[in-house]
XYZ file of C-alpha atoms in Angstrom:
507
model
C 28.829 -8.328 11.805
C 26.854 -9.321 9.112
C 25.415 -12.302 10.496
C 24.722 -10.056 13.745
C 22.311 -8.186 11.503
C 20.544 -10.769 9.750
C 19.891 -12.590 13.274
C 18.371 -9.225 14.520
C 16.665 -9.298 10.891
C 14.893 -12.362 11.994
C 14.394 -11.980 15.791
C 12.690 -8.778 15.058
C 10.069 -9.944 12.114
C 9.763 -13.180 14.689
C 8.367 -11.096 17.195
C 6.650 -8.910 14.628
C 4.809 -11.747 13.146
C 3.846 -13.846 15.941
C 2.041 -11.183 17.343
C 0.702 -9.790 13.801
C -0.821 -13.012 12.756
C -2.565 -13.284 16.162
C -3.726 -9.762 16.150
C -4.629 -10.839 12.499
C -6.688 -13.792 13.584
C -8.316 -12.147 16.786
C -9.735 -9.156 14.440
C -11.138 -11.985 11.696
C -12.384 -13.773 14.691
C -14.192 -10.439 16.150
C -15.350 -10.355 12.531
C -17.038 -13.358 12.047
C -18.436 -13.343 15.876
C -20.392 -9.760 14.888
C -21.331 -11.466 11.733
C -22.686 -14.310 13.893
C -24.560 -11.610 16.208
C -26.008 -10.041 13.182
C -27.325 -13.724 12.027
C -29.066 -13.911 15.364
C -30.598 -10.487 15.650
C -32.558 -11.468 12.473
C -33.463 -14.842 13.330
C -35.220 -12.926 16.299
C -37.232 -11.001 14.255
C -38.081 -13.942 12.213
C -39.391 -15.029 15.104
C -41.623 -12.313 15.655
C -42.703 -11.905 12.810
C -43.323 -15.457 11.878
C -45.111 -16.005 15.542
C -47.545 -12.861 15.053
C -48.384 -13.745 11.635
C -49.804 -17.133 13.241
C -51.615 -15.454 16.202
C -53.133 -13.021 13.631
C -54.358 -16.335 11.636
C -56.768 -17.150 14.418
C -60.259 -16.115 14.639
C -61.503 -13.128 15.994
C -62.439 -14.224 19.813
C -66.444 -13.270 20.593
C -67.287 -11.783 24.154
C -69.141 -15.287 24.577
C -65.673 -16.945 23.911
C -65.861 -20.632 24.914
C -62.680 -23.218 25.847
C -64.791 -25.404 23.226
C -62.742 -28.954 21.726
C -62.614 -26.992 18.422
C -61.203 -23.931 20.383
C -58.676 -25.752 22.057
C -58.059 -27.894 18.240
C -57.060 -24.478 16.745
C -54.785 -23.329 19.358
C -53.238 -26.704 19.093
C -52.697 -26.748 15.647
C -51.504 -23.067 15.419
C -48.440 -24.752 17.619
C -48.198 -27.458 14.832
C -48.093 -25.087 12.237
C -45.512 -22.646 13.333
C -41.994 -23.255 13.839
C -40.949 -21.411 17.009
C -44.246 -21.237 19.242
C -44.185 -24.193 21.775
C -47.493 -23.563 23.270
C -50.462 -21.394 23.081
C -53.840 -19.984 24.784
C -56.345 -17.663 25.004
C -56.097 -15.143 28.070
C -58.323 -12.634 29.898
C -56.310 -10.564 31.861
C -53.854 -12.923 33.924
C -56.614 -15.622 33.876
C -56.099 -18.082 30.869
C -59.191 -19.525 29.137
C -58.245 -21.973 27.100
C -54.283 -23.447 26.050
C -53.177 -25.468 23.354
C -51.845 -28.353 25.976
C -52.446 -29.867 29.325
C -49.610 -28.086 30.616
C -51.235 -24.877 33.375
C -49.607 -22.168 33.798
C -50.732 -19.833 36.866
C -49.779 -16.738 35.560
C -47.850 -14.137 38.406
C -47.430 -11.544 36.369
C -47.105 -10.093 32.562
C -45.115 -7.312 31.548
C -45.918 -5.882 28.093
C -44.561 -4.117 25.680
C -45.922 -2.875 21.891
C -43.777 -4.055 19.219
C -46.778 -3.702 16.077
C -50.545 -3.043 15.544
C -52.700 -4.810 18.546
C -49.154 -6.732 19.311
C -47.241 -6.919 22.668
C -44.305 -9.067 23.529
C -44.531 -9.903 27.046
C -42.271 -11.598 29.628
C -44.995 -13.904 31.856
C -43.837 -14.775 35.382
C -45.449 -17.830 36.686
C -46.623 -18.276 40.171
C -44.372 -22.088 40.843
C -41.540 -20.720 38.227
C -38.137 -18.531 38.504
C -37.871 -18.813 34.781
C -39.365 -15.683 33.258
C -41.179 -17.072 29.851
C -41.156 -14.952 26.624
C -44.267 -14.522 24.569
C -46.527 -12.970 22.586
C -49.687 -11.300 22.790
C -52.262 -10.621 20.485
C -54.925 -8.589 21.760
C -58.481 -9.651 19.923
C -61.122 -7.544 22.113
C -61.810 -8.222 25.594
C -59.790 -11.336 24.855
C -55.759 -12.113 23.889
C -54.199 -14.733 22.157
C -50.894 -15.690 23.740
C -47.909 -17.970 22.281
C -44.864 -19.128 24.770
C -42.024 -18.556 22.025
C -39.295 -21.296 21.889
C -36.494 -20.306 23.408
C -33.937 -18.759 20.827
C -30.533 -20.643 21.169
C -27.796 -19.747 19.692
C -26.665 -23.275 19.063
C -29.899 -23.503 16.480
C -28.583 -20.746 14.259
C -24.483 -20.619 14.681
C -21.782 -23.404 15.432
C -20.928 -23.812 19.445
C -18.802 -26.787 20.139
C -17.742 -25.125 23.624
C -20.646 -26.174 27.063
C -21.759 -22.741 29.088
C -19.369 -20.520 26.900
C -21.637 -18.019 25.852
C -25.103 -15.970 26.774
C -26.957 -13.594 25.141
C -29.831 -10.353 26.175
C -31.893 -9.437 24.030
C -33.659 -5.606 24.805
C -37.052 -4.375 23.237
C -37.128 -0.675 23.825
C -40.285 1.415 22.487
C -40.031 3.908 19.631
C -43.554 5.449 19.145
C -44.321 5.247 23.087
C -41.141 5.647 24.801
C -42.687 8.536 27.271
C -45.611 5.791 28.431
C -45.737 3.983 31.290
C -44.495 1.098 29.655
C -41.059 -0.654 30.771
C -38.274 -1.909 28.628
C -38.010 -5.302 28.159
C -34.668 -7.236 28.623
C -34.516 -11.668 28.408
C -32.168 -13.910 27.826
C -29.910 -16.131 29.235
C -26.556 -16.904 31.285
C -24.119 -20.053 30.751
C -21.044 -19.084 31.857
C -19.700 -17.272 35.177
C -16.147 -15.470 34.416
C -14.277 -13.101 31.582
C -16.470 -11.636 28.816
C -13.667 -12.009 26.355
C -15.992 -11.092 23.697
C -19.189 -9.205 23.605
C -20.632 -7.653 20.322
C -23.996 -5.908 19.789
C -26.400 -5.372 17.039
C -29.415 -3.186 17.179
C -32.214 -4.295 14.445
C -35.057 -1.638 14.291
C -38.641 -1.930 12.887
C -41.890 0.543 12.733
C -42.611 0.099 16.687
C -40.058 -1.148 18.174
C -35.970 -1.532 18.551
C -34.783 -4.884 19.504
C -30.705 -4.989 20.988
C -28.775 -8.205 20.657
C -26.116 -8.601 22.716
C -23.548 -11.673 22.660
C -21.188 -12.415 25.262
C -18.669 -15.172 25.275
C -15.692 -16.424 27.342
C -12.279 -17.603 26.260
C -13.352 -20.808 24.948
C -16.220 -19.819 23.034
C -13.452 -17.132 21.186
C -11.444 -19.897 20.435
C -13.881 -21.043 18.418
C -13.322 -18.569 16.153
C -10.208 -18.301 16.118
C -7.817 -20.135 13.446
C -4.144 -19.441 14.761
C -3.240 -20.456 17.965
C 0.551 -19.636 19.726
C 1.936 -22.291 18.253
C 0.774 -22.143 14.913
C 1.282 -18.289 14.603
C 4.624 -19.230 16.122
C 5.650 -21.925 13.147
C 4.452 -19.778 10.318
C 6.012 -16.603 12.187
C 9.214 -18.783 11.813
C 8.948 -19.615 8.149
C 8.237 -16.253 6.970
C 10.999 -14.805 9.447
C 13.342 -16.966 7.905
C 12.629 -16.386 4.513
C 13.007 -12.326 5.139
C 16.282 -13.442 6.880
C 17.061 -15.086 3.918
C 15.903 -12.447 1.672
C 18.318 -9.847 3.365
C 20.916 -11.908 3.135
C 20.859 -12.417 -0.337
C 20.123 -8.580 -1.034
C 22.933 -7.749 1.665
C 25.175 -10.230 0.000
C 24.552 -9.170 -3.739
C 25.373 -5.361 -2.466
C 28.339 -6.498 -1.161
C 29.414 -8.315 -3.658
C 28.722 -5.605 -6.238
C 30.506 -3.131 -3.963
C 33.200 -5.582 -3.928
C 33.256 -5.742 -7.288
C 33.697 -2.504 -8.178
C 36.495 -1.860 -5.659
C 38.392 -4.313 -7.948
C 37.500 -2.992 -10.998
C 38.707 0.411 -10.404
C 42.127 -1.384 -9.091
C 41.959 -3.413 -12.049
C 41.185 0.004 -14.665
C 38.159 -1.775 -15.717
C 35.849 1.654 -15.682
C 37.167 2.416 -19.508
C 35.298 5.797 -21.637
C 33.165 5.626 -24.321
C 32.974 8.894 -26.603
C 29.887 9.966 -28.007
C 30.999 12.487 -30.831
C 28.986 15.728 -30.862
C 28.612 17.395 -34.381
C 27.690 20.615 -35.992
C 24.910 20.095 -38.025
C 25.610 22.772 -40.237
C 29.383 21.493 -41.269
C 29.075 18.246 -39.998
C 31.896 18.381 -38.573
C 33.075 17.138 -34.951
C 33.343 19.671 -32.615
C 33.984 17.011 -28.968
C 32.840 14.345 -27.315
C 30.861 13.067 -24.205
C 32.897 10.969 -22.282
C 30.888 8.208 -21.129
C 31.903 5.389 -18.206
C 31.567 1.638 -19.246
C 32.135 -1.308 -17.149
C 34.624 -3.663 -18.926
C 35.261 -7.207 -17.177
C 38.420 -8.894 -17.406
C 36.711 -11.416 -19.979
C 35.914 -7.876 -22.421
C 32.461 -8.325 -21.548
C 30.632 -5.215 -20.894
C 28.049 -3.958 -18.283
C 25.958 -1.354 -19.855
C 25.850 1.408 -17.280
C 22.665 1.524 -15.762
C 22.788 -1.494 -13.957
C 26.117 -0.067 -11.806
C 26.065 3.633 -11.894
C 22.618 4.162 -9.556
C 24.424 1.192 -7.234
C 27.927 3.095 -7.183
C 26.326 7.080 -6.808
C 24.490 5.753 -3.639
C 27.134 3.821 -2.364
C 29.675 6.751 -2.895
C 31.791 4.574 -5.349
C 31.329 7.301 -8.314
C 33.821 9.436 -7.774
C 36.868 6.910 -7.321
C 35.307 5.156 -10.446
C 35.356 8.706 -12.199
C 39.514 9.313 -11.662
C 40.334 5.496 -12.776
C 38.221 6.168 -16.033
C 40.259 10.054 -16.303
C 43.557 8.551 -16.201
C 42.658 5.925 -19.307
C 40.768 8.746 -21.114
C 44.180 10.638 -20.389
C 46.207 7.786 -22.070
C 43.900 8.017 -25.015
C 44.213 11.357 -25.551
C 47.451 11.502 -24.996
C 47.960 8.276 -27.381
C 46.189 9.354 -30.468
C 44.537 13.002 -30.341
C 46.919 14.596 -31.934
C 45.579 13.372 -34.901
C 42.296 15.182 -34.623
C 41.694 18.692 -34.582
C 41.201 20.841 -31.060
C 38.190 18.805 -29.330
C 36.289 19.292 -25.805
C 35.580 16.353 -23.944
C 33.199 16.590 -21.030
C 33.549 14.617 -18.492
C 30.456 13.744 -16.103
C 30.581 14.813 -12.121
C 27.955 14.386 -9.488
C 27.737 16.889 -6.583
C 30.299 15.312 -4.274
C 33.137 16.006 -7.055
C 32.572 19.931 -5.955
C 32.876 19.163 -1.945
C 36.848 19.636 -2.266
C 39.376 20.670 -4.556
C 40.798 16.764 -5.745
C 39.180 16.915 -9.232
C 40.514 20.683 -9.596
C 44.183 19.770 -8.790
C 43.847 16.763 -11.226
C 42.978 18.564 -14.016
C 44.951 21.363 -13.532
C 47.910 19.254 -13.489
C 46.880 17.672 -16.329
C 46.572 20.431 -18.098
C 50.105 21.685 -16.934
C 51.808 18.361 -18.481
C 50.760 18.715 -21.646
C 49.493 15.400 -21.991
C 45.944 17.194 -23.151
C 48.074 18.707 -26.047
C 45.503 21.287 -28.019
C 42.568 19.582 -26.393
C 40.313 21.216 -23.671
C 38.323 19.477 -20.922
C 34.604 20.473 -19.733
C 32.414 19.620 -17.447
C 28.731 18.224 -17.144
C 26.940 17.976 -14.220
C 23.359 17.009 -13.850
C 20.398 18.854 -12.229
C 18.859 15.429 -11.177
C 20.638 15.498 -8.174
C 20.695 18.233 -6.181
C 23.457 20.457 -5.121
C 23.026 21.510 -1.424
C 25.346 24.471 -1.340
C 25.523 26.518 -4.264
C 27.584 29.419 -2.479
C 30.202 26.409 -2.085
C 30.438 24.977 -5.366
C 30.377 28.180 -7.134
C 34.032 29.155 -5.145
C 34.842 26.213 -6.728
C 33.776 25.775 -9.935
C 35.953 29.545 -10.256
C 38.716 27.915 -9.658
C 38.060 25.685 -13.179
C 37.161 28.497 -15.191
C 40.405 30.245 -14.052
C 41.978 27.207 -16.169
C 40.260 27.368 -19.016
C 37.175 24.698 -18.089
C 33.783 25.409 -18.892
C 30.596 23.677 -17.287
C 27.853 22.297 -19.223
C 24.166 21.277 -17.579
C 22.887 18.270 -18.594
C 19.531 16.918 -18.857
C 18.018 20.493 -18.987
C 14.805 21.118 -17.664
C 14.755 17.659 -15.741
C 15.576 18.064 -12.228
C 15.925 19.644 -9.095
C 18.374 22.918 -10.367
C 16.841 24.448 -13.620
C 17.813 27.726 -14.553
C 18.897 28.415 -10.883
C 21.684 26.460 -11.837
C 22.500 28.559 -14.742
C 21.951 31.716 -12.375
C 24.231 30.584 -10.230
C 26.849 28.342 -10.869
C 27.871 30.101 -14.286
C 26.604 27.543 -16.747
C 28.031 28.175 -20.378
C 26.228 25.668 -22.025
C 22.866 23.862 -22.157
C 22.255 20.019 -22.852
C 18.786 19.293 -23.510
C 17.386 16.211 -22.553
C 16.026 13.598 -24.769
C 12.736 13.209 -23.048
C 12.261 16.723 -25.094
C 14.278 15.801 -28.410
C 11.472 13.185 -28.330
C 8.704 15.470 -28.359
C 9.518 16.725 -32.137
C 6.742 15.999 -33.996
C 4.298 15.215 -31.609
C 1.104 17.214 -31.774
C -0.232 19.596 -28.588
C 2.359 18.239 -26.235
C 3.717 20.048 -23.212
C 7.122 18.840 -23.142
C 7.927 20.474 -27.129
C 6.310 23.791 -25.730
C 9.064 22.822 -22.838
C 11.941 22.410 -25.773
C 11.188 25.131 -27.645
C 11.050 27.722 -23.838
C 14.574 26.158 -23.377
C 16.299 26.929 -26.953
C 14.477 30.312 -26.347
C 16.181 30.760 -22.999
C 19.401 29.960 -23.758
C 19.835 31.953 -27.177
C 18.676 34.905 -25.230
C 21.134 34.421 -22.608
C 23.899 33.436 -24.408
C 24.186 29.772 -23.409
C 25.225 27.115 -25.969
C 22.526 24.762 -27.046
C 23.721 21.008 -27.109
C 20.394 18.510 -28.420
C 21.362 15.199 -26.666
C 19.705 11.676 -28.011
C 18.683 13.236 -31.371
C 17.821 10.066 -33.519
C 15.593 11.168 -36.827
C 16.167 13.353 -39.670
C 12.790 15.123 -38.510
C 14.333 15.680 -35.399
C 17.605 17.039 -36.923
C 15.710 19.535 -39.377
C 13.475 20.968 -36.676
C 16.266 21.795 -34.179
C 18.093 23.465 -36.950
C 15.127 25.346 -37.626
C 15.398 26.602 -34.135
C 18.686 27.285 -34.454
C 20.526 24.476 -32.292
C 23.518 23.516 -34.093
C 25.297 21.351 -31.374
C 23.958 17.771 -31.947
C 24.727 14.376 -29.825
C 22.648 11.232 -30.710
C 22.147 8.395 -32.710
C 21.795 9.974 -36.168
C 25.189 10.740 -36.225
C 26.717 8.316 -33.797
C 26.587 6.156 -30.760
C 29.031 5.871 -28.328
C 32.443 4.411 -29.576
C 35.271 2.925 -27.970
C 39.127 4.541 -27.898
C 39.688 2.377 -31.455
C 36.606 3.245 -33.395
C 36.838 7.274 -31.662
C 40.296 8.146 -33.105
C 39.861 6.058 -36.103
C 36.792 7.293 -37.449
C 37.024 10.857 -36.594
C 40.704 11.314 -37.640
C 40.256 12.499 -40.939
C-alpha cells in the first residue's frame, strides 16, 4: 500500500512539474520578449530623435534655393554623418529639388504627421514602388528637408536566429492635434504568414506624439526564448519527482517506524514515570508529585519527551502509552509509598481520555484494591488542546470526583480553555505556566501583569495555586509574597526516577 502511495507521490509531482517548469519558462520567455519590445520602442525614438537633430543641422533653405554642388555636398554628408538616415533631399511639395544621391524618387504621395516643432514623419509612396518608405520632414519655409530613415530591424537591436519568424507595426498617433485632419500613421513589416504565438506591445509617449510598438512572432521565433523544452522539463521534472518520492518515503518510513516503535515499547513497559516533587514553600515539605512519562529503551537509554509525545498525541498513541506508564507508577506506589506520608500524584490526560469511561474504571478499581494505600490520585489536563464537548466531559469528570479525584489545569493562561475551563469542568486547582514564572523580575512586561491576574483569580475563587518551572530564589520569594505556596521546579527538584523519588523523600 505504501509503495501505491509513493508511486502516486511521484506520478502526481511528474505531471505537476513538467507542466510547471514549462509554464515557468513560457512566462520568463514572455518576459524577456516584452523586455525585447521595450528595447525596440526606444531605439525608435532614438531614431527620431537622432534623424531630426541632423535635419535641424542644415541651413535654413532661401526662397532662391538652388540644387547647387555645395547643396547637394551637405545633404550628402548629413547621410554620412548620421547613423540611421540612408538618403536625403530637399522637397517642394511632392517635387524634390535636390537629393543626397543619384538615386530619383518620383514621389506618389506623402502622408504626414507632426511628431515635434516644424517636424512631420511621413510615409512617401513612390510612383514605380509598392514599398511605402518612412521619413522625415523638416519643414524650413516654402522648402522641406526630407531623410528616407533606415529601415528599423529588429535583428540590429535583439538576437533572431529564426528566417521570417517575426514582424513588427509601429503606430504614430497625434496628441496635441488628434481632432485635425491629419491621419494616423501605421509602418512596418511582415515575415511570416501563420500563428501569432506571441505578440507584446509597448506604447512610448513624447510632447507631440505617441508612438505604439507592436511585436509579433510565430512558434519558432518563441522558441528562441525559451530555455526548457518537453524533454528537458521532462528530465528535471523526473529528478525532482523522484527526490519528493524519495523524500516521502523516508518521512513515511521514519513515522512508521516511530509508530512502530512505540507499539513495542508500550508491550515492552518501556513508557516508565518520572516524579517531579511539589513542595510547600512555607514547610518545605512534600506535599505530591507530577507524574511525568519517559521513554526508556531496552539499552536504559532515555528519550527525553518532546521528541515522542507531539508524534504519539497526533497519532493517537497517548492514551495506550498513558495506562502502560499507570500500571508501573502503580507498582511503585504500591512497592515503596508506604514509606512516605499521604501524597497526590497527578497524572497527565489529553482530551480523548474523557471520550469514555476506561480511565474512570481503572482508577476506580485501583482505588478499590488498595494498592494506592493512603495515597490519592489527581488529574491534569491541559488547555492547549482543546476540549470539543464540555457538556460531555463534565458527566464525566463527576464520575472522578464521586471517588475522591480532583482535576488540576495545567499551563494556565496558555491555551484554548482559560477560565472557561475552570467554569465549567470544576477545576480545583490552578498550575501556572512557566512562560509566567519567568516573567518575575522583569520590568513592564505583560505576561507578570498576566501572573499576578491569575494568582488574583484563583485566591478569589478558591482554586489552589500550583507555580510550575520555578527555578530562582527571586522567583520563590515573590510568589510567596503573593501568596502561592504550592511550588514545582528546579529550585527544589527535577524530575526523579522510582529510586531517587522514594529514597529521597522518605524521610
Amino acid at each position: 500500500m505504501e509503495r501505491l502511495k509513493c508511486a502516486a507521490v511521484f506520478i502526481i509531482c511528474f505531471v505537476v512539474f513538467i507542466f510547471g517548469f514549462k509554464a515557468l519558462d513560457d512566462l520568463i520567455a514572455h518576459e524577456l520578449i516584452q523586455r525585447d519590445t521595450q528595447l525596440l520602442s526606444e531605439k525608435l525614438i532614438m531614431y527620431i530623435d537622432d534623424s531630426a537633430a541632423q535635419l535641424r543641422s542644415l541651413p535654413v533653405i532661401t526662397e532662391d534655393y538652388q540644387c547647387s554642388d555645395t547643396n547637394q555636398q551637405q545633404l550628402s554628408m548629413a547621410v554620412f554623418n548620421s547613423s540611421f538616415i540612408r538618403w536625403a533631399a530637399v522637397m517642394n511639395g511632392l517635387k524634390v529639388e535636390c537629393r543626397s544621391q543619384l538615386i530619383p524618387r518620383k514621389v506618389e504621395k506623402l502622408v504626414k504627421h507632426r511628431i515635434g516643432e516644424n517636424l512631420h514623419m511621413a510615409v512617401i509612396k513612390q510612383v514605380d514602388s509598392e514599398v511605402h518608405e518612412l521619413f522625415l520632414v523638416h519643414h524650413a519655409g516654402k522648402f522641406q528637408y526630407v531623410a528616407s530613415i533606415i529601415p528599423m530591424n529588429p535583428r540590429y537591436f535583439v538576437p533572431v536566429h529564426c528566417d521570417d519568424c517575426l514582424e513588427y507595426s509601429i503606430t504614430i498617433d497625434g496628441i496635441e492635434d488628434t481632432l485635425a485632419a491629419v491621419p494616423m500613421m501605421e509602418f512596418g513589416f511582415n515575415e511570416f504568414e501563420g500563428n501569432h504565438v506571441v505578440v507584446e506591445q509597448v506604447s512610448q509617449q513624447t510632447q507631440h506624439y505617441i508612438a505604439k510598438f507592436t511585436l509579433s512572432g510565430n512558434e519558432a521565433f518563441f522558441g528562441q526564448y525559451q530555455t526548457l523544452n518537453w524533454w528537458h522539463s521532462g528530465v528535471l521534472s523526473l529528478l525532482f519527482s523522484m527526490l519528493v518520492a524519495i523524500a516521502y518515503w523516508l518521512w513515511k518510513y521514519t513515522h512508521l517506524s516511530m509508530g512502530s516503535q512505540i507499539k513495542r515499547a508500550i508491550k515492552n513497559d518501556e513508557f516508565i514515570p518520572f516524579y517531579q516533587p511539589v513542595i510547600s514553600a512555607r514547610t518545605r515539605q512534600i506535599m505530591g508529585a507530577e507524574v511525568l512519562m519517559r521513554w526508556q529503551q531496552g539499552n536504559g537509554d532515555l528519550i527525553p519527551p518532546n521528541q515522542f509525545i507531539p508524534f504519539a498525541e497526533s497519532a493517537g498513541f497517548i492514551v495506550d502509552m498513558t495506562y502502560s506508564m499507570l500500571d508501573i507508577m502503580v507498582a511503585d506506589i504500591e512497592t515503596a509509598a508506604h514509606q512516605l506520608k499521604p501524597l497526590f500524584f497527578c497524572i497527565n490526560i489529553v482530551p480523548e481520555h474523557l471520550d469514555d469511561d476506561k480511565l474512570y474504571r481503572y482508577i476506580k478499581a485501583l482505588k478499590e484494591s488498595g494498592k494506592l494505600g493512603q495515597h490519592r490520585i489527581s488529574l491534569e489536563i491541559t488547555e492547549r488542546q482543546p476540549i470539543v464537548d464540555l457538556v460531555k466531559a463534565r458527566k464525566m469528570l463527576d464520575k472522578f470526583y464521586a471517588i475522591g479525584v480532583d482535576l488540576k489545569l495545567d499551563d494556565a493562561g496558555m491555551g484554548y480553555g482559560g477560565f472557561n475551563y475552570v467554569k465549567n469542568l470544576g477545576i480545583s486547582t490552578l498550575k501556572i505556566d512557566k512562560a509566567f514564572i519567568d516573567t518575575i523580575g522583569v520590568k513592564d512586561n505583560f505576561n507578570e501583569k498576566t501572573l499576578d491576574a491569575i494568582i488574583s483569580f484563583a485566591n478569589k475563587s478558591g482554586l489552589t495555586v500550583i507555580a510550575e518551572g520555578v527555578e530562582t530564589q527571586q522567583q520563590l520569594a515573590y510568589l510567596q509574597s503573593q501568596g502561592v505556596d504550592l511550588i514545582q521546579g528546579y529550585v527544589f527538584s527535577k524530575p526523579l526516577s522510582f529510586y531517587d523519588f522514594f529514597t529521597n523523600y522518605s524521610n
